[in-house]
Each structure stands twice: as structure tokens, then as C-alpha cells.
Coordinates of C-alpha atoms in Angstrom, one line a residue:
X15 CA -3.8 10.2 1.3
X16 CA -4.5 9.7 -2.1
X17 CA -3.3 6.2 -1.7
X18 CA -6.0 5.2 0.2
X19 CA -8.5 6.7 -2.5
X20 CA -6.6 4.8 -4.9
X21 CA -6.9 1.7 -2.7
X22 CA -10.9 1.9 -2.8
X23 CA -11.2 2.4 -6.2
X24 CA -9.3 -1.3 -7.2
X25 CA -11.0 -3.3 -6.0
X26 CA -13.9 -2.6 -8.2
X27 CA -15.0 -5.2 -10.7
X28 CA -12.7 -3.7 -14.3
X29 CA -11.0 -5.8 -17.4
X30 CA -8.1 -5.0 -19.1
X31 CA -6.1 -6.1 -22.2
X32 CA -2.2 -5.7 -21.7
X33 CA 0.9 -7.3 -23.9
X34 CA 3.0 -9.1 -21.5
X35 CA 6.4 -8.9 -22.7
X36 CA 7.7 -12.3 -21.6
X37 CA 11.0 -12.1 -24.0
X38 CA 12.4 -10.2 -21.6
X39 CA 12.4 -12.3 -18.9
X40 CA 13.6 -15.2 -20.6
X41 CA 16.7 -13.6 -20.4
X42 CA 19.3 -16.3 -19.3
X43 CA 16.7 -18.7 -17.8
X44 CA 17.2 -22.7 -18.2
X45 CA 15.7 -24.7 -20.6
X46 CA 13.4 -26.3 -18.7
X47 CA 12.6 -23.9 -16.6
X48 CA 10.7 -21.1 -19.5
X49 CA 7.4 -22.2 -19.8
X50 CA 6.9 -22.6 -16.0
X51 CA 8.8 -18.9 -16.0
X52 CA 6.4 -17.3 -18.6
X53 CA 3.1 -18.7 -16.5
X54 CA 4.7 -17.3 -12.4
X55 CA 5.9 -13.6 -14.8
X56 CA 1.9 -13.2 -16.0
X57 CA 1.3 -14.3 -12.6
X58 CA 3.0 -12.0 -11.1
X59 CA 2.4 -9.2 -13.4
X60 CA -1.3 -10.0 -12.7
X61 CA -1.2 -9.6 -9.3
X62 CA 1.2 -5.9 -9.4
X63 CA -1.4 -4.1 -12.6
X64 CA -5.1 -5.8 -10.5
X65 CA -4.2 -5.4 -7.3
X66 CA -5.1 -9.0 -5.9
X67 CA -3.6 -12.5 -4.1
X68 CA -5.5 -14.7 -6.4
X69 CA -4.8 -14.8 -10.3
X70 CA -6.3 -17.8 -11.8
X71 CA -5.1 -18.6 -15.7
X72 CA -7.7 -20.4 -18.1
X73 CA -6.6 -22.9 -19.8
X74 CA -5.8 -22.0 -23.2
X75 CA -3.8 -19.1 -22.1
X76 CA -1.4 -22.9 -19.8
X77 CA -1.8 -24.0 -23.5
X78 CA -1.0 -21.3 -25.9
X79 CA 2.5 -20.9 -23.2
X80 CA 2.9 -24.3 -23.4
X81 CA 2.9 -24.4 -27.4
X82 CA 6.3 -24.8 -28.6
X83 CA 7.5 -27.2 -26.3
X84 CA 8.7 -26.2 -22.4
X85 CA 11.7 -24.2 -24.4
X86 CA 10.1 -22.2 -27.4
X87 CA 8.1 -19.6 -24.6
X88 CA 6.6 -16.9 -27.1
X89 CA 8.0 -13.8 -26.8
X90 CA 4.9 -11.8 -26.6
X91 CA 1.5 -13.1 -25.4
X92 CA -2.4 -10.7 -25.5
X93 CA -3.6 -11.3 -22.2
X94 CA -7.0 -9.8 -20.5
X95 CA -7.6 -9.4 -16.8
X96 CA -10.6 -9.7 -15.4
X97 CA -11.1 -8.8 -11.7
X98 CA -13.7 -9.7 -10.5
X99 CA -15.6 -10.0 -7.6
X100 CA -14.7 -14.1 -5.1
X101 CA -18.5 -15.6 -5.1
X102 CA -17.3 -18.2 -2.1
X103 CA -18.2 -16.0 1.8
X104 CA -15.7 -17.9 3.5
X105 CA -12.7 -16.8 1.1
X106 CA -9.5 -14.9 2.2
X107 CA -9.2 -12.6 -1.1
X108 CA -12.3 -10.4 -1.3
X109 CA -12.1 -10.4 -5.3
X110 CA -9.5 -12.3 -7.7
X111 CA -8.1 -11.8 -11.0
X112 CA -9.3 -14.3 -13.9
X113 CA -6.2 -14.2 -16.9
X114 CA -7.3 -15.9 -20.7
X115 CA -5.5 -15.7 -23.8
X116 CA -6.8 -12.9 -26.6
X117 CA -5.6 -14.0 -29.6
X118 CA -3.6 -11.6 -31.8
X119 CA -2.5 -11.1 -35.6
X120 CA 0.2 -8.2 -34.6
X121 CA 1.9 -6.8 -31.1
X122 CA 2.3 -4.0 -33.2
X123 CA 0.0 -0.4 -31.6
X124 CA -2.0 -2.1 -29.1
X125 CA -1.7 -0.8 -25.8
X126 CA -2.9 -1.4 -22.9
X127 CA -7.2 -0.8 -23.6
X128 CA -10.4 -0.8 -20.7
X129 CA -12.8 -3.7 -22.0
X130 CA -15.8 -2.7 -20.9
X131 CA -18.8 -5.8 -19.8
X132 CA -21.5 -7.1 -21.1

């Protein structure tokens, strides 16, 4: 019974800020596969927390992940997940998640925050 109530609430448009710890996912990964793996890890994390299959990664986030090259992926990244309604009528999924980079000075003391949409 709790699952059905959660599913209905999960399909509301919402925006949250998360910190993704990429370093723990880069252990024992070959150098030439690190940046592509980081993109995949963020995609999987977004799919899990936002419960959507359609994940769209912003170009600025992609550039940030690749900024140090394929080998030296940033250890952490602050991202904004925005679950939005799909405007396309014939789309399979009703909702999609847009993942954007949020530049921060330090990751100390940051927690997951719900951002108010204007």
C-alpha cells in the first residue's frame, strides 16, 4: 500500500541539488574508461533518486566531468536534478530528468536540498 502512494507522489515535477561522490566509483577503473564511467554513474544515480528512465545530461556538466581529461575525473560534483513533464505527446515516459552542474567553492557541509522552482 505504501508503494502505490509513493508512486503517485514520485511523478510530480521537482528540483533537488545533490552531491555525487565520483571518486568511490572510479576505484579500479582503467584510465581510458573513467570519464565515460562518471557520466554513466551520474545517469544511474539520477535514475535511482528521481525514478525516471529518461535522463538528460546538460552540456556544461559533461564539460566539467571531462575538464581534466579522460583520466582525472573530479572527485565530487554538485548536480541539480530537475524532474520535468515531457512535452512530447508520443514519448514513452511521462517525465524526464534534466541534470545540471552547480558550481560550488567547497563541498563541506552540503546536503541534499530541494530547490524551489520559479
